[in-house]
């Protein structure tokens, strides 16, 4: 795997952890002045960045003829997700004496079933992710692979028509079936996939230009995020930010030709744990803060926040090791 993309996953994951620790401090204990509230949201990436990364990586897998595409992608997502859900159910019962309802088991399917009790609180992104796999699976076969890029442009056109001509402009965190394909959130997957093909064909190799491209993309993202912070998510926002992310992906991959220090590659290997951290971070911080406040009467502060981050990393590392073992087994089984 391209180590620069892995490093971007780590950065994105740490930013999301930072945001959610601050959010839970406010939700659980009405704390809004910690170190986890200092950096404005405009400077922090959102979960959308993982859609771009997924779009890029899935385009790569289709391009190299990844066998048993859908089976292997489902096996990549669900086993560790279900283990994390089992942990969530156990913690709820042991700490708060809460038993799961029927809708929680329905939520664990990652199907678009609406507003139910999601055990990990981050499942909306996985619903879009699984939908993306289903949509692009027909192009994972040798005879249809060449139609993948044209399909991406057609898909983009359908989304634009749905948005501007049909009035489908709502942002769906938990989209219904009939809105999944035309949701403008999918723009991130599309531009991420196109970024892979752009990086593959681009022969320009002057590395300072790619550094400037990354800096410019970051600046545009921050500036527009701050300018549009009071607006609900819409097409102009996600289109702008997804293009900036796509430029960043292309630039990072091209920079790999010039920066191949062993320690940089070693950092990239930790990106394999990002999925496990993402799955469990909201659960861990939510349960930990609730336990401190409602069981022991703590006032949440920076000390509690850093304890939560440490716990997130420990749990994420443990689940990440298990995730790697499970993924390795299925990879050997279905390669």
Short mmCIF file of N, CA and C in Angstrom, two decimals, residues 152-250:
data_model
loop_
_atom_site.label_atom_id
_atom_site.label_comp_id
_atom_site.label_asym_id
_atom_site.label_seq_id
_atom_site.Cartn_x
_atom_site.Cartn_y
_atom_site.Cartn_z
N UNK A 152 -17.65 6.67 -13.68
CA UNK A 152 -17.48 7.69 -12.63
C UNK A 152 -18.00 9.04 -13.10
N UNK A 153 -17.73 9.38 -14.35
CA UNK A 153 -18.22 10.66 -14.88
C UNK A 153 -19.75 10.63 -15.05
N UNK A 154 -20.27 9.49 -15.48
CA UNK A 154 -21.73 9.37 -15.59
C UNK A 154 -22.37 9.49 -14.21
N UNK A 155 -21.79 8.82 -13.23
CA UNK A 155 -22.31 8.88 -11.86
C UNK A 155 -22.29 10.31 -11.34
N UNK A 156 -21.19 11.00 -11.60
CA UNK A 156 -21.09 12.40 -11.19
C UNK A 156 -22.18 13.24 -11.86
N UNK A 157 -22.43 12.98 -13.14
CA UNK A 157 -23.48 13.70 -13.84
C UNK A 157 -24.86 13.44 -13.26
N UNK A 158 -25.13 12.20 -12.90
CA UNK A 158 -26.42 11.85 -12.30
C UNK A 158 -26.60 12.58 -10.97
N UNK A 159 -25.54 12.64 -10.18
CA UNK A 159 -25.60 13.33 -8.89
C UNK A 159 -25.89 14.82 -9.10
N UNK A 160 -25.23 15.42 -10.09
CA UNK A 160 -25.45 16.85 -10.36
C UNK A 160 -26.88 17.10 -10.84
N UNK A 161 -27.39 16.21 -11.69
CA UNK A 161 -28.77 16.36 -12.16
C UNK A 161 -29.75 16.22 -11.00
N UNK A 162 -29.50 15.23 -10.14
CA UNK A 162 -30.38 15.03 -8.98
C UNK A 162 -30.36 16.25 -8.07
N UNK A 163 -29.19 16.88 -7.94
CA UNK A 163 -29.06 18.02 -7.03
C UNK A 163 -29.67 19.29 -7.63
N UNK A 164 -29.30 19.60 -8.86
CA UNK A 164 -29.70 20.88 -9.43
C UNK A 164 -31.05 20.83 -10.17
N UNK A 165 -31.40 19.68 -10.73
CA UNK A 165 -32.64 19.61 -11.50
C UNK A 165 -33.79 18.97 -10.73
N UNK A 166 -33.46 18.01 -9.87
CA UNK A 166 -34.51 17.29 -9.15
C UNK A 166 -34.72 17.79 -7.73
N UNK A 167 -33.84 18.67 -7.29
CA UNK A 167 -34.02 19.26 -5.97
C UNK A 167 -33.66 18.36 -4.80
N UNK A 168 -32.84 17.33 -5.06
CA UNK A 168 -32.41 16.44 -3.97
C UNK A 168 -31.17 17.06 -3.33
N UNK A 169 -31.39 18.03 -2.45
CA UNK A 169 -30.28 18.82 -1.90
C UNK A 169 -30.03 18.57 -0.42
N UNK A 170 -30.80 17.70 0.22
CA UNK A 170 -30.62 17.45 1.65
C UNK A 170 -29.36 16.63 1.89
N UNK A 171 -28.70 16.92 3.01
CA UNK A 171 -27.54 16.12 3.41
C UNK A 171 -28.04 15.00 4.32
N UNK A 172 -27.87 13.78 3.87
CA UNK A 172 -28.37 12.64 4.62
C UNK A 172 -27.21 11.96 5.35
N UNK A 173 -27.20 12.09 6.68
CA UNK A 173 -26.23 11.33 7.46
C UNK A 173 -26.59 9.85 7.41
N UNK A 174 -27.89 9.56 7.49
CA UNK A 174 -28.39 8.18 7.40
C UNK A 174 -29.34 8.12 6.21
N UNK A 175 -28.81 7.95 5.01
CA UNK A 175 -29.63 8.08 3.80
C UNK A 175 -30.57 6.90 3.60
N UNK A 176 -31.75 7.15 3.07
CA UNK A 176 -32.64 6.05 2.67
C UNK A 176 -32.10 5.40 1.40
N UNK A 177 -32.58 4.20 1.10
CA UNK A 177 -32.10 3.46 -0.07
C UNK A 177 -32.13 4.31 -1.34
N UNK A 178 -33.25 4.97 -1.59
CA UNK A 178 -33.42 5.67 -2.86
C UNK A 178 -32.55 6.91 -2.98
N UNK A 179 -31.91 7.33 -1.90
CA UNK A 179 -31.04 8.51 -1.94
C UNK A 179 -29.55 8.16 -1.94
N UNK A 180 -29.23 6.91 -1.69
CA UNK A 180 -27.81 6.54 -1.56
C UNK A 180 -27.02 6.82 -2.84
N UNK A 181 -27.54 6.37 -3.97
CA UNK A 181 -26.79 6.48 -5.22
C UNK A 181 -26.60 7.94 -5.65
N UNK A 182 -27.59 8.79 -5.38
CA UNK A 182 -27.53 10.17 -5.86
C UNK A 182 -27.08 11.15 -4.79
N UNK A 183 -26.75 10.68 -3.61
CA UNK A 183 -26.28 11.58 -2.56
C UNK A 183 -24.98 12.26 -2.98
N UNK A 184 -24.91 13.58 -2.80
CA UNK A 184 -23.70 14.28 -3.24
C UNK A 184 -22.49 14.00 -2.35
N UNK A 185 -22.68 13.29 -1.26
CA UNK A 185 -21.54 12.82 -0.46
C UNK A 185 -20.65 11.90 -1.30
N UNK A 186 -21.26 11.20 -2.27
CA UNK A 186 -20.49 10.28 -3.12
C UNK A 186 -19.46 10.98 -3.99
N UNK A 187 -19.54 12.29 -4.06
CA UNK A 187 -18.54 13.04 -4.84
C UNK A 187 -17.14 12.74 -4.32
N UNK A 188 -17.01 12.56 -3.03
CA UNK A 188 -15.70 12.23 -2.46
C UNK A 188 -15.16 10.92 -3.01
N UNK A 189 -16.00 9.89 -3.08
CA UNK A 189 -15.56 8.62 -3.65
C UNK A 189 -15.15 8.80 -5.11
N UNK A 190 -15.94 9.56 -5.85
CA UNK A 190 -15.69 9.74 -7.28
C UNK A 190 -14.38 10.49 -7.52
N UNK A 191 -14.20 11.62 -6.85
CA UNK A 191 -12.97 12.39 -7.06
C UNK A 191 -11.75 11.64 -6.53
N UNK A 192 -11.93 10.84 -5.47
CA UNK A 192 -10.82 10.02 -4.98
C UNK A 192 -10.41 8.99 -6.00
N UNK A 193 -11.39 8.33 -6.64
CA UNK A 193 -11.09 7.34 -7.66
C UNK A 193 -10.44 7.98 -8.89
N UNK A 194 -10.94 9.15 -9.29
CA UNK A 194 -10.34 9.85 -10.43
C UNK A 194 -8.93 10.32 -10.10
N UNK A 195 -8.69 10.64 -8.82
CA UNK A 195 -7.35 11.05 -8.40
C UNK A 195 -6.34 9.92 -8.62
N UNK A 196 -6.77 8.68 -8.38
CA UNK A 196 -5.86 7.55 -8.63
C UNK A 196 -5.46 7.50 -10.10
N UNK A 197 -6.42 7.62 -11.00
CA UNK A 197 -6.12 7.53 -12.42
C UNK A 197 -5.32 8.75 -12.89
N UNK A 198 -5.55 9.90 -12.27
CA UNK A 198 -4.74 11.07 -12.60
C UNK A 198 -3.30 10.85 -12.17
N UNK A 199 -3.11 10.34 -10.96
CA UNK A 199 -1.75 10.09 -10.46
C UNK A 199 -1.03 9.05 -11.31
N UNK A 200 -1.78 8.06 -11.78
CA UNK A 200 -1.18 7.00 -12.59
C UNK A 200 -0.68 7.54 -13.93
N UNK A 201 -1.39 8.50 -14.51
CA UNK A 201 -1.06 8.98 -15.85
C UNK A 201 -0.18 10.23 -15.85
N UNK A 202 -0.11 10.91 -14.73
CA UNK A 202 0.62 12.18 -14.67
C UNK A 202 2.13 11.92 -14.70
N UNK A 203 2.82 12.55 -15.63
CA UNK A 203 4.27 12.36 -15.76
C UNK A 203 5.08 13.52 -15.19
N UNK A 204 4.43 14.61 -14.86
CA UNK A 204 5.10 15.76 -14.28
C UNK A 204 5.68 15.37 -12.92
N UNK A 205 6.97 15.69 -12.68
CA UNK A 205 7.62 15.15 -11.49
C UNK A 205 8.50 16.17 -10.78
N UNK A 206 8.13 17.45 -10.79
CA UNK A 206 8.89 18.46 -10.06
C UNK A 206 8.29 18.58 -8.66
N UNK A 207 8.99 18.03 -7.66
CA UNK A 207 8.38 17.86 -6.35
C UNK A 207 7.96 19.16 -5.65
N UNK A 208 8.67 20.29 -5.82
CA UNK A 208 8.18 21.51 -5.15
C UNK A 208 6.76 21.90 -5.57
N UNK A 209 6.39 21.59 -6.81
CA UNK A 209 5.04 21.92 -7.28
C UNK A 209 3.99 21.13 -6.51
N UNK A 210 4.31 19.89 -6.17
CA UNK A 210 3.36 19.07 -5.42
C UNK A 210 3.25 19.52 -3.96
N UNK A 211 4.36 19.98 -3.40
CA UNK A 211 4.30 20.54 -2.05
C UNK A 211 3.41 21.78 -2.04
N UNK A 212 3.59 22.64 -3.03
CA UNK A 212 2.76 23.84 -3.13
C UNK A 212 1.29 23.47 -3.35
N UNK A 213 1.05 22.43 -4.13
CA UNK A 213 -0.33 22.00 -4.38
C UNK A 213 -1.01 21.55 -3.09
N UNK A 214 -0.27 20.84 -2.24
CA UNK A 214 -0.81 20.39 -0.96
C UNK A 214 -1.11 21.58 -0.05
N UNK A 215 -0.17 22.52 0.01
CA UNK A 215 -0.36 23.71 0.84
C UNK A 215 -1.54 24.55 0.34
N UNK A 216 -1.65 24.69 -0.98
CA UNK A 216 -2.75 25.46 -1.54
C UNK A 216 -4.09 24.78 -1.27
N UNK A 217 -4.13 23.45 -1.39
CA UNK A 217 -5.37 22.72 -1.12
C UNK A 217 -5.78 22.87 0.34
N UNK A 218 -4.80 22.79 1.23
CA UNK A 218 -5.11 22.97 2.66
C UNK A 218 -5.63 24.37 2.93
N UNK A 219 -4.99 25.37 2.31
CA UNK A 219 -5.41 26.76 2.52
C UNK A 219 -6.83 27.01 2.02
N UNK A 220 -7.13 26.48 0.83
CA UNK A 220 -8.48 26.65 0.27
C UNK A 220 -9.51 25.96 1.16
N UNK A 221 -9.19 24.76 1.63
CA UNK A 221 -10.12 24.02 2.48
C UNK A 221 -10.40 24.77 3.78
N UNK A 222 -9.34 25.27 4.41
CA UNK A 222 -9.51 26.00 5.67
C UNK A 222 -10.31 27.29 5.44
N UNK A 223 -9.94 28.04 4.41
CA UNK A 223 -10.60 29.32 4.15
C UNK A 223 -12.09 29.13 3.85
N UNK A 224 -12.41 28.15 3.00
CA UNK A 224 -13.81 27.95 2.65
C UNK A 224 -14.59 27.33 3.82
N UNK A 225 -13.93 26.47 4.60
CA UNK A 225 -14.61 25.89 5.76
C UNK A 225 -14.99 26.97 6.75
N UNK A 226 -14.11 27.94 6.94
CA UNK A 226 -14.41 29.04 7.85
C UNK A 226 -15.50 29.95 7.28
N UNK A 227 -15.43 30.20 5.97
CA UNK A 227 -16.42 31.09 5.35
C UNK A 227 -17.81 30.47 5.31
N UNK A 228 -17.86 29.14 5.18
CA UNK A 228 -19.15 28.46 5.04
C UNK A 228 -19.59 27.76 6.33
N UNK A 229 -18.99 28.08 7.46
CA UNK A 229 -19.22 27.30 8.68
C UNK A 229 -20.66 27.39 9.18
N UNK A 230 -21.39 28.44 8.85
CA UNK A 230 -22.77 28.58 9.31
C UNK A 230 -23.78 28.00 8.33
N UNK A 231 -23.29 27.49 7.21
CA UNK A 231 -24.18 26.92 6.21
C UNK A 231 -24.30 25.41 6.41
N UNK A 232 -25.45 24.83 6.09
CA UNK A 232 -25.54 23.36 6.08
C UNK A 232 -24.71 22.81 4.93
N UNK A 233 -24.28 21.57 5.04
CA UNK A 233 -23.51 20.98 3.96
C UNK A 233 -24.29 21.04 2.66
N UNK A 234 -23.58 21.38 1.57
CA UNK A 234 -24.21 21.45 0.26
C UNK A 234 -23.19 21.09 -0.81
N UNK A 235 -23.65 21.12 -2.05
CA UNK A 235 -22.83 20.67 -3.17
C UNK A 235 -21.55 21.49 -3.31
N UNK A 236 -21.64 22.81 -3.22
CA UNK A 236 -20.45 23.63 -3.45
C UNK A 236 -19.37 23.34 -2.42
N UNK A 237 -19.78 23.03 -1.18
CA UNK A 237 -18.81 22.73 -0.14
C UNK A 237 -18.12 21.40 -0.41
N UNK A 238 -18.90 20.34 -0.56
CA UNK A 238 -18.30 19.03 -0.71
C UNK A 238 -17.54 18.90 -2.02
N UNK A 239 -18.01 19.56 -3.06
CA UNK A 239 -17.28 19.53 -4.33
C UNK A 239 -15.92 20.21 -4.18
N UNK A 240 -15.91 21.37 -3.52
CA UNK A 240 -14.66 22.10 -3.32
C UNK A 240 -13.68 21.30 -2.46
N UNK A 241 -14.16 20.82 -1.34
CA UNK A 241 -13.27 20.10 -0.42
C UNK A 241 -12.81 18.77 -1.01
N UNK A 242 -13.68 18.08 -1.74
CA UNK A 242 -13.27 16.80 -2.33
C UNK A 242 -12.21 17.00 -3.41
N UNK A 243 -12.32 18.09 -4.17
CA UNK A 243 -11.30 18.38 -5.17
C UNK A 243 -9.96 18.71 -4.51
N UNK A 244 -10.01 19.45 -3.40
CA UNK A 244 -8.78 19.74 -2.66
C UNK A 244 -8.15 18.46 -2.13
N UNK A 245 -8.99 17.55 -1.64
CA UNK A 245 -8.48 16.27 -1.14
C UNK A 245 -7.90 15.45 -2.28
N UNK A 246 -8.55 15.47 -3.44
CA UNK A 246 -8.05 14.73 -4.60
C UNK A 246 -6.68 15.25 -5.03
N UNK A 247 -6.53 16.57 -5.07
CA UNK A 247 -5.23 17.16 -5.41
C UNK A 247 -4.17 16.74 -4.39
N UNK A 248 -4.55 16.71 -3.14
CA UNK A 248 -3.62 16.28 -2.09
C UNK A 248 -3.20 14.83 -2.28
N UNK A 249 -4.15 13.96 -2.61
CA UNK A 249 -3.83 12.55 -2.83
C UNK A 249 -2.85 12.37 -3.98
N UNK A 250 -3.13 13.03 -5.09
CA UNK A 250 -2.23 12.94 -6.25
C UNK A 250 -0.84 13.44 -5.87
#
